[in-house]
XYZ file of C-alpha atoms in Angstrom:
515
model
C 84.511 36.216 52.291
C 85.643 37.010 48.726
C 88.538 39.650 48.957
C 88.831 42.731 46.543
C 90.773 41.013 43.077
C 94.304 42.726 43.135
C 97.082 42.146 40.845
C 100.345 40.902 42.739
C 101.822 44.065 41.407
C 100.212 46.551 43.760
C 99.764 43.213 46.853
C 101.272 40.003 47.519
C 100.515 36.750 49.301
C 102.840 35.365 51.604
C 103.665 33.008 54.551
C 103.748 34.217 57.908
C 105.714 33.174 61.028
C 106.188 29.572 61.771
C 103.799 27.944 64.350
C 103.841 24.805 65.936
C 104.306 22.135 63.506
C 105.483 24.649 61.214
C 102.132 25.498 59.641
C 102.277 29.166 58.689
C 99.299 31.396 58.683
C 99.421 34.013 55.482
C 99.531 37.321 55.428
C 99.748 40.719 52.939
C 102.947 41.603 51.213
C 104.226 44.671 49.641
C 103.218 44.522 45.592
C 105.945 42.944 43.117
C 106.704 45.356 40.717
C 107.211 44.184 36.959
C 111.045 43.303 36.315
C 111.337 45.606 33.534
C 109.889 48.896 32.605
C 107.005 48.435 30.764
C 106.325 49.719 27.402
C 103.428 51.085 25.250
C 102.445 50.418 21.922
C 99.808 48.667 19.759
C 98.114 46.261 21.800
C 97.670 42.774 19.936
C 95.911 40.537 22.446
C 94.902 40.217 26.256
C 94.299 36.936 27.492
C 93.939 35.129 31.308
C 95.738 32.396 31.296
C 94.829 29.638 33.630
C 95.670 26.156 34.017
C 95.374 23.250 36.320
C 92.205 23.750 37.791
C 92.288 19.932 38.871
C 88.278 19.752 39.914
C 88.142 16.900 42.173
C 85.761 14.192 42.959
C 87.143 13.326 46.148
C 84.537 11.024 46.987
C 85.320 8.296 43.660
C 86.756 4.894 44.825
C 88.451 5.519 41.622
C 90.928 7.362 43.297
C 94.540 6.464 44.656
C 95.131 8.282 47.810
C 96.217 5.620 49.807
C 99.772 5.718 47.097
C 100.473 9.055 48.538
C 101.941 8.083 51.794
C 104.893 6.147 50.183
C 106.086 9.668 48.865
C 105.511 11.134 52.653
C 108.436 12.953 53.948
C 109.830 9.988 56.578
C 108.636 7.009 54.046
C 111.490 4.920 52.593
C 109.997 4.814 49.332
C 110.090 8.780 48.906
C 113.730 9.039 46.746
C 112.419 6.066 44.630
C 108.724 7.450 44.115
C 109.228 10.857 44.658
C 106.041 13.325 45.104
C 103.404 11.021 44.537
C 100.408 13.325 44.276
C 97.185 11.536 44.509
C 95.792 13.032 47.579
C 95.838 16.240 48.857
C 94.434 17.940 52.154
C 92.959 20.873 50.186
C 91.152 18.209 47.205
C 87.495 18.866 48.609
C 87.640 22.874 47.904
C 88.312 22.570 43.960
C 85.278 23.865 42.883
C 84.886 26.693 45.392
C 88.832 28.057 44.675
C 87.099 27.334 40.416
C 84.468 30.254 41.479
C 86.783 32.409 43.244
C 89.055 32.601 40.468
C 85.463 33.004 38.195
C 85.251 36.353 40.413
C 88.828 37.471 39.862
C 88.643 36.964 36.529
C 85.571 38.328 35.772
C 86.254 41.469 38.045
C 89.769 42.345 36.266
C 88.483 42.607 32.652
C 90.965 44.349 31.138
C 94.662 44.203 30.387
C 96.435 45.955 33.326
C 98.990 47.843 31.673
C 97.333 48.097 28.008
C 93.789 48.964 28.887
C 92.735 46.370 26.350
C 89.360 44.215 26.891
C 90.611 40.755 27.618
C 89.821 38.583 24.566
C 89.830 35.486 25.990
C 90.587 32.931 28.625
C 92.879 30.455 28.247
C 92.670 27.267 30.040
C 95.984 25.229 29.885
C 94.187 22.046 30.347
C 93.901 19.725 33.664
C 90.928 20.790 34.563
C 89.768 17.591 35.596
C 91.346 15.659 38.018
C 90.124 12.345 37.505
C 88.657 12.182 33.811
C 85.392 11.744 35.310
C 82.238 12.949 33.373
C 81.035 14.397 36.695
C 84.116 16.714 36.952
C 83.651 17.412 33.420
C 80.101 19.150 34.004
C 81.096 21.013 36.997
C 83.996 22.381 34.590
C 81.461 23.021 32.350
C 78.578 24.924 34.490
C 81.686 26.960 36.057
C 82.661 28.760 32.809
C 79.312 28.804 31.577
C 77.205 29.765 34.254
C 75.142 27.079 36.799
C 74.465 25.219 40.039
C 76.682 22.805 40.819
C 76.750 19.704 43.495
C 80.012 19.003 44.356
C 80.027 15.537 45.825
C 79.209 12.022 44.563
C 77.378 8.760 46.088
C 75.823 9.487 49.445
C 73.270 12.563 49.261
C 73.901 12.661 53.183
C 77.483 11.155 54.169
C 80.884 11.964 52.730
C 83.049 8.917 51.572
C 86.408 10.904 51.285
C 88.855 9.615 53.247
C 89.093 12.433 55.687
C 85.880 12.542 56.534
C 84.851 10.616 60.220
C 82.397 7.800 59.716
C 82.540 5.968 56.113
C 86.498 4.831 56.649
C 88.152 3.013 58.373
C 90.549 5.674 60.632
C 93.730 6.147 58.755
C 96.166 8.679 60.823
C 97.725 9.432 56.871
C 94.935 11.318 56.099
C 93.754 15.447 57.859
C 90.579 15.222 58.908
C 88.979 18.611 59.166
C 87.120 16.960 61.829
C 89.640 15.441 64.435
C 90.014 12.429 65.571
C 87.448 9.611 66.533
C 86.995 8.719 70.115
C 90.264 6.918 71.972
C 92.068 8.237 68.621
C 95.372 10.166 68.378
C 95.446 13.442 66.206
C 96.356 12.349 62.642
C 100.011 12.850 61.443
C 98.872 16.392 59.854
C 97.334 17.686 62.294
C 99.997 16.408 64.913
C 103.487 16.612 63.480
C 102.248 19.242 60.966
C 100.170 21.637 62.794
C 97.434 21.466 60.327
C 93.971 23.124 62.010
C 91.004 21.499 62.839
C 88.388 22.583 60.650
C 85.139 21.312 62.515
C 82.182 20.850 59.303
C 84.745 21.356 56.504
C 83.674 18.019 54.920
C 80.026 18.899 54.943
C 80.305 22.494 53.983
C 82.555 21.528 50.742
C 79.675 19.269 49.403
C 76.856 21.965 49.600
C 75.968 23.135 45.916
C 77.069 26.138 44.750
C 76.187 28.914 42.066
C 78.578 30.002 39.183
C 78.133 33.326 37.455
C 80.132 32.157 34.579
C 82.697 33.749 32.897
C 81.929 36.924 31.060
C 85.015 36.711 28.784
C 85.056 33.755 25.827
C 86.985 30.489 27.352
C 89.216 28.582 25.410
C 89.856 25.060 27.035
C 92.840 23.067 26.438
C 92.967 19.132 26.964
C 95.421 18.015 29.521
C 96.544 14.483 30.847
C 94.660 14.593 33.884
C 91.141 14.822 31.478
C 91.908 12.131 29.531
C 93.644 9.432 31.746
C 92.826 8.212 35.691
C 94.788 10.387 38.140
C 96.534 12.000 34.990
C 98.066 8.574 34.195
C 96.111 5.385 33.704
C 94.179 4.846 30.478
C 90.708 3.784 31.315
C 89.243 0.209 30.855
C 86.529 -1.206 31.624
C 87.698 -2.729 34.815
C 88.872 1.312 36.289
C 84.836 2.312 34.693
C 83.484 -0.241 36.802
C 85.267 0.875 39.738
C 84.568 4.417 39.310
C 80.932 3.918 39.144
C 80.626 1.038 41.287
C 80.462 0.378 45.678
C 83.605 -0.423 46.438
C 86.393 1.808 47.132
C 90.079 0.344 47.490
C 91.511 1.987 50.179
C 95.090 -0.019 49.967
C 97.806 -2.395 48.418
C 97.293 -5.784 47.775
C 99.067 -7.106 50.899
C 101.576 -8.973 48.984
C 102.520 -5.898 47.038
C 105.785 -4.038 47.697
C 105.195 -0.221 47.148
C 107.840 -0.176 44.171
C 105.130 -2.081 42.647
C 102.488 0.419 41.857
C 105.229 2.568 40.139
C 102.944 1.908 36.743
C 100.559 3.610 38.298
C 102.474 6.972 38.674
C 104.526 6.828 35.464
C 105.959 9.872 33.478
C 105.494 7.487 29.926
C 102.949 4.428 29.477
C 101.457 1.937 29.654
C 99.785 3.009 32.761
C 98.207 0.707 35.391
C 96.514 0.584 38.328
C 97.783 -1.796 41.299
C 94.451 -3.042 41.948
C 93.888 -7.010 42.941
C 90.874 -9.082 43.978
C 93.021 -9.141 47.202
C 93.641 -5.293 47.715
C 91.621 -4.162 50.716
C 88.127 -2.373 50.296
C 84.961 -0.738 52.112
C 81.452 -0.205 50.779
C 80.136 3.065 49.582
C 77.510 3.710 47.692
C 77.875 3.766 43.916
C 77.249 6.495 41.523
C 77.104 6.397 37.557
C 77.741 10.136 37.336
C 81.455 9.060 37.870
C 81.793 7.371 34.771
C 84.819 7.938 33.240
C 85.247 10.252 29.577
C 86.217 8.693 26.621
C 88.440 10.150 23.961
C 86.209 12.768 22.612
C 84.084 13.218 25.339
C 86.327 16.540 26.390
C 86.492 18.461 22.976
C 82.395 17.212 22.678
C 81.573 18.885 25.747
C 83.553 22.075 25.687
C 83.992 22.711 22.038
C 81.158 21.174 20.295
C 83.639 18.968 18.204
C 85.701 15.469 18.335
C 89.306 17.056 18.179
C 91.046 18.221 21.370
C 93.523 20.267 19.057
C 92.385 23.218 16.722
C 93.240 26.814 15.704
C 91.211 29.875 16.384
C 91.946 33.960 15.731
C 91.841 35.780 19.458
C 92.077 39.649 18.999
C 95.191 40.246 16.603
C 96.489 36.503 17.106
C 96.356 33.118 15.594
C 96.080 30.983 18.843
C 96.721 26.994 18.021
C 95.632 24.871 20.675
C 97.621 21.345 21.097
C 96.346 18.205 22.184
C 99.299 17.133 24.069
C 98.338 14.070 25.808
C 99.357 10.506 25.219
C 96.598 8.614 25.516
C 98.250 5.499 25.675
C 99.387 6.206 29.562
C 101.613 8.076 31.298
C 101.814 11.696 32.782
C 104.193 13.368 30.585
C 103.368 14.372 27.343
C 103.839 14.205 23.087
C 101.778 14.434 20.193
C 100.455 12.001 17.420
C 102.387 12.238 14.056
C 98.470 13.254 12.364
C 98.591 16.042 14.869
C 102.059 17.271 13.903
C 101.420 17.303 10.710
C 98.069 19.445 11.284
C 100.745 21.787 12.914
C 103.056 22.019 10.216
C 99.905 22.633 7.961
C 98.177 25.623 10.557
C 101.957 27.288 10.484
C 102.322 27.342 6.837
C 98.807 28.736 6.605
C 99.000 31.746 9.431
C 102.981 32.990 8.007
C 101.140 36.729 7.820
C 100.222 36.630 11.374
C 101.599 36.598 14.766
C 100.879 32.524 15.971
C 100.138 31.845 20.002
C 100.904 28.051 20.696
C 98.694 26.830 23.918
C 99.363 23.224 25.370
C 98.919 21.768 28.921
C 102.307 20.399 28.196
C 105.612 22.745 28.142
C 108.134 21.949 25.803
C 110.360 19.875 28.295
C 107.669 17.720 29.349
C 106.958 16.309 26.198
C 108.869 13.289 26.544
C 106.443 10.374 27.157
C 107.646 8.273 23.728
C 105.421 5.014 24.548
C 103.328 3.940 22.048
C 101.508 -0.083 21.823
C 102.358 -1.420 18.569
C 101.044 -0.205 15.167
C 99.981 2.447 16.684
C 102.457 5.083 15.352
C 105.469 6.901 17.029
C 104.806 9.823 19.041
C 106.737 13.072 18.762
C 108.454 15.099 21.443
C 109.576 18.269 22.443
C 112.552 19.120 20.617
C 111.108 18.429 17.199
C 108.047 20.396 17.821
C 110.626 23.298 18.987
C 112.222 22.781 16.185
C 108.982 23.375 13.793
C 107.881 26.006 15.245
C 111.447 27.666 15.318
C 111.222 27.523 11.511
C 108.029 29.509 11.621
C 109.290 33.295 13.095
C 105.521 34.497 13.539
C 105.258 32.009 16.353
C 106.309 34.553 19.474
C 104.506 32.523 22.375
C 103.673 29.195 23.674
C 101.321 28.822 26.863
C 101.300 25.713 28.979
C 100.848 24.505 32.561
C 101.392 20.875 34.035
C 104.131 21.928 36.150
C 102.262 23.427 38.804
C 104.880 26.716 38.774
C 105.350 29.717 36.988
C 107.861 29.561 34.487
C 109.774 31.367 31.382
C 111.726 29.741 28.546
C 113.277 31.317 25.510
C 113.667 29.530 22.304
C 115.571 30.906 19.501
C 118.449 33.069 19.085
C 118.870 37.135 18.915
C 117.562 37.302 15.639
C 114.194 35.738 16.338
C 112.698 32.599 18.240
C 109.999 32.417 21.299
C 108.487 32.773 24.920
C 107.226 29.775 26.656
C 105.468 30.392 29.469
C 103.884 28.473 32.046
C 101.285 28.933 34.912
C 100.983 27.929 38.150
C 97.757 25.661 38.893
C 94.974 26.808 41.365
C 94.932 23.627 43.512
C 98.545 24.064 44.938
C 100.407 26.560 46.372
C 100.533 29.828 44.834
C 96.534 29.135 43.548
C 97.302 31.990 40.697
C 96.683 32.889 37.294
C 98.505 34.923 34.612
C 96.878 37.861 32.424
C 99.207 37.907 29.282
C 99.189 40.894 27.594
C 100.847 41.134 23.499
C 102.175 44.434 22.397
C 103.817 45.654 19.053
C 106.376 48.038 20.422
C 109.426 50.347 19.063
C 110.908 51.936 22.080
C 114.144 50.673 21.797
C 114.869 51.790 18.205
C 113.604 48.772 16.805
C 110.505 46.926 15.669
C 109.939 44.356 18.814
C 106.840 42.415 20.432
C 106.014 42.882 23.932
C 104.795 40.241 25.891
C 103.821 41.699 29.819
C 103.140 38.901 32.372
C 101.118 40.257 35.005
C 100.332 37.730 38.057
C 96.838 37.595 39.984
C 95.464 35.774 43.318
C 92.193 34.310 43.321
C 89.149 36.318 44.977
C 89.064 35.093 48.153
C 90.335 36.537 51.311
C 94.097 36.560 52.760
C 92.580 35.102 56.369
C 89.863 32.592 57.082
C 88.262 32.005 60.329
C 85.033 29.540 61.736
C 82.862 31.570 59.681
C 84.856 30.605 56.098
C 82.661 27.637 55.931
C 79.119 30.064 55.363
C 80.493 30.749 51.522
C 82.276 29.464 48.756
C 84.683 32.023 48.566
C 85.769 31.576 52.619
C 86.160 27.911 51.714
C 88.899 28.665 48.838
C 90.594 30.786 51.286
C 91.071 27.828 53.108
C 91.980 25.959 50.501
C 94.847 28.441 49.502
C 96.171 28.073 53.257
C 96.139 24.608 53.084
C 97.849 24.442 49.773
C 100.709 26.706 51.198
C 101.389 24.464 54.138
C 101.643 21.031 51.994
C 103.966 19.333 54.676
C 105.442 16.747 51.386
C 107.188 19.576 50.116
C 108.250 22.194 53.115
C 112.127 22.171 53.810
C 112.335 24.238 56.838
C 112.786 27.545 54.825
C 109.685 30.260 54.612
C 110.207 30.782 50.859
C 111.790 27.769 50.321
C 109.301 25.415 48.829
C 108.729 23.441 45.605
C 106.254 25.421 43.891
C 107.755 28.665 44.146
C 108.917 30.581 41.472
C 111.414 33.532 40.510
C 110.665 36.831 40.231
C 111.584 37.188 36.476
C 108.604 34.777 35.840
C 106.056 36.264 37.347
C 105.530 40.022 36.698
C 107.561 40.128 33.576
C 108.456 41.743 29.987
C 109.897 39.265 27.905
C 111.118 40.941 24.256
C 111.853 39.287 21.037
C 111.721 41.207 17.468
C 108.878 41.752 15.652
C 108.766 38.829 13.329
C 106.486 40.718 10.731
C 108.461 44.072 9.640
């Protein structure tokens, strides 16, 4: 069920009419056209740009769905907690929305208003969910090419939480399924007017086949593949959990839900709220979950032990950033060694045009903990500030936010774009091809950079027959992702995760820093 790739700019995905429960099927939209006029010139770079790719092991006990509830829409714990994030309806279809975005990547290889070959693609990091080594190969045989089982434990049963059987019946959780027996709908599915699914479970955990990509991939590190749910640094108490038979499936009973705040922290140290007393169930254990270390991420994807490093793609210096705090916590900052490898790397590249890619944007790099001894971290504004005094720096690329996003730095005489993507496990499920052009239509020496946003393979619809291939399954998941009940507000375009036109199919300008 894959659909035909298609750049928003020419057709658009959006919700349909409200049903019961206020679920909203999607449908085709007219095409977004770019907010400026577009110019031509010499063409410096074409890159895909995705981020957040979040591949999920939703079978690990070391997971903390059960937290999610106390950010639910009626829990009195939501304005202190906020979103929580550690479950999600549509968490069993990462790998299959991975491949369809393989196909729409793969099918749209060149720069749509250039005609340039893409050079590379560019991903902003997250792409893990769990900084499990398991996730890590599946990340690994989707951009290179290779089968792929996407389950853990059980060869036979499904220990996610919505699936019927291993838990205990929790009405806080969809189940594809429906209910047991003598059981009510769960909240979802009843106040929501999420679908039955009937063999969702089953279908997400049949391997799959990855074609690769055919472009070179450039992976960034991001918090959620280096720390437990993006957050918790891992010990050996969360590795024997994550490989081990039991699965907590909620608080300690003597915890209040303010409690497990450490365990959803923007800065460290991060902790989980785990007790010899929290409640548990048996599944069956698994040492493909154990959990990465340090290096394991730049090992596996890169060859080396840094997750921070500089490399020429087409006419640009691209620096990647290794903006993760290691120490815990969700928001981000860099090491003082790494800063000063990026003072070094600008000071080196002042002849060529400089690409900055992080998982982190700029504003998000405020997590300042650090143990003792350990050295201070630095934030945002001062690594604005460096790269300010370097004018060959015209872009930075990030994700983390889950939303497309623009942000100029500098003033009229020169400065920077920061841009940042959208993930493909919420709601829009997009990526970004960025294309960099040396242009002199206005009378003056300028660089171009044209934002052109693109869905995912798969088709608008889904029906019964979505669960025969991968690419009907991420269809699916898109739908789901659209109708994530934690963040509707009554209004058809008026959730969380959308974003302005202006950063979306875009020209952002700033002089040419080189003439």
């Amino acid at each position: 069920m894959n659909g035909d790739p298609r750049l928003t700019t020419s057709v658009t995905i959006a919700r349909g009419e409200e049903k019961s429960g206020g679920w909203r099927d999607l449908v085709e939209g007219p095409g977004e056209d770019y907010q400026e006029r577009v110019p031509s010139g010499e063409s410096l770079a074409c890159l895909w740009h995705v981020s957040d790719v979040h591949l999920c092991d939703a079978e690990s006990p070391a997971r903390l769905e059960y937290l999610d509830r106390f950010g639910d829409p009626d829990s009195p714990y939501r304005a202190a907690l906020g979103d929580i994030g550690t479950y999600r309806p549509q968490e069993i279809l990462t790998v299959q929305v991975a491949l369809s975005m393989v196909t729409a990547v793969n099918a749209i290889d060149r720069g749509p208003t250039t005609g340039r070959e893409v050079d590379a693609v560019v991903l902003t990091g997250d792409l893990t969910d769990n900084a499990q080594r398991n996730e890590l190969d599946w990340f690994g045989r989707i951009v290179d090419g290779g089968e792929i089982a996407p389950r853990s434990g059980s060869e036979t049963e499904s220990s996610w939480v919505g699936a019927i059987g291993t838990h205990r019946w929790d009405d806080r959780y969809w189940h594809p399924d429906g209910p047991p027996r003598g059981q009510e709908a769960d909240r979802p599915t009843g106040l929501y007017g999420y679908p039955l699914i009937p063999g969702l479970v089953e279908a997400a955990r049949r391997n799959v086949i990855s074609s690769g990509l055919a472009r070179r991939s450039i992976a960034v590190h991001g918090n959620h593949d280096g720390l437990l749910q993006g957050t918790v640094p891992p010990d050996a108490v969360t590795r024997a959990l994550a490989v081990g038979s039991e699965r907590i499936v909620g608080l300690d009973p003597t915890f209040s839900p303010l409690q497990t705040a450490q365990a959803i922290e923007q800065t460290g140290p991060g902790k989980y709220p785990t007790t010899p007393s929290s409640p548990r169930l048996t599944i069956v254990p698994d040492t493909g979950r154990d959990l990465v270390g340090p290096t394991d991420f730049a090992r596996a994807l890169t060859g080396q032990d840094c997750n921070y490093f500089s490399t020429d793609v087409g006419e640009v210096r691209l620096i990647s950033l290794d903006t993760v705090n290691l120490n815990g916590g969700w928001q981000g900052s860099l090491d003082e060694i790494q800063f000063d490898w990026l003072a070094g790397q600008l000071a080196d590249t002042a002849g060529r045009y400089v690409v900055i890619a992080s998982h982190h944007p700029s504003p998000t790099l405020t997590n300042d903990y650090a143990p003792v001894g350990s050295g201070r971290r630095v934030l945002g504004a001062e690594v604005v500030e460096l790269l300010l005094r370097h004018p060959h720096v015209i872009a930075w690329m990030a994700g983390h936010i889950h939303q497309h996003a623009a942000l100029w730095h500098g003033d009229d005489v020169s400065g920077f774009w920061e841009l940042t993507t959208a993930s493909i496990i919420d709601w829009p499920q997009q990526a970004r091809i960025v294309e960099l052009v040396r242009v002199s239509d206005r009378g003056c020496p300028e660089i171009a950079i044209v934002s052109t946003i693109v869905d995912h393979a798969a088709a608008v619809d889904w029906g019964r027959d979505s669960l025969a291939d991968p690419a009907g399954m991420a269809a699916v998941s898109r739908a789901l992702s659209a109708n994530d009940y934690r963040i509707r507000d009554g209004g058809a375009q008026g959730y969380v995760r959308d974003s302005t036109p202006t950063a979306r199919n875009a020209v952002w300008r700033l002089p040419d820093p080189l003439v």
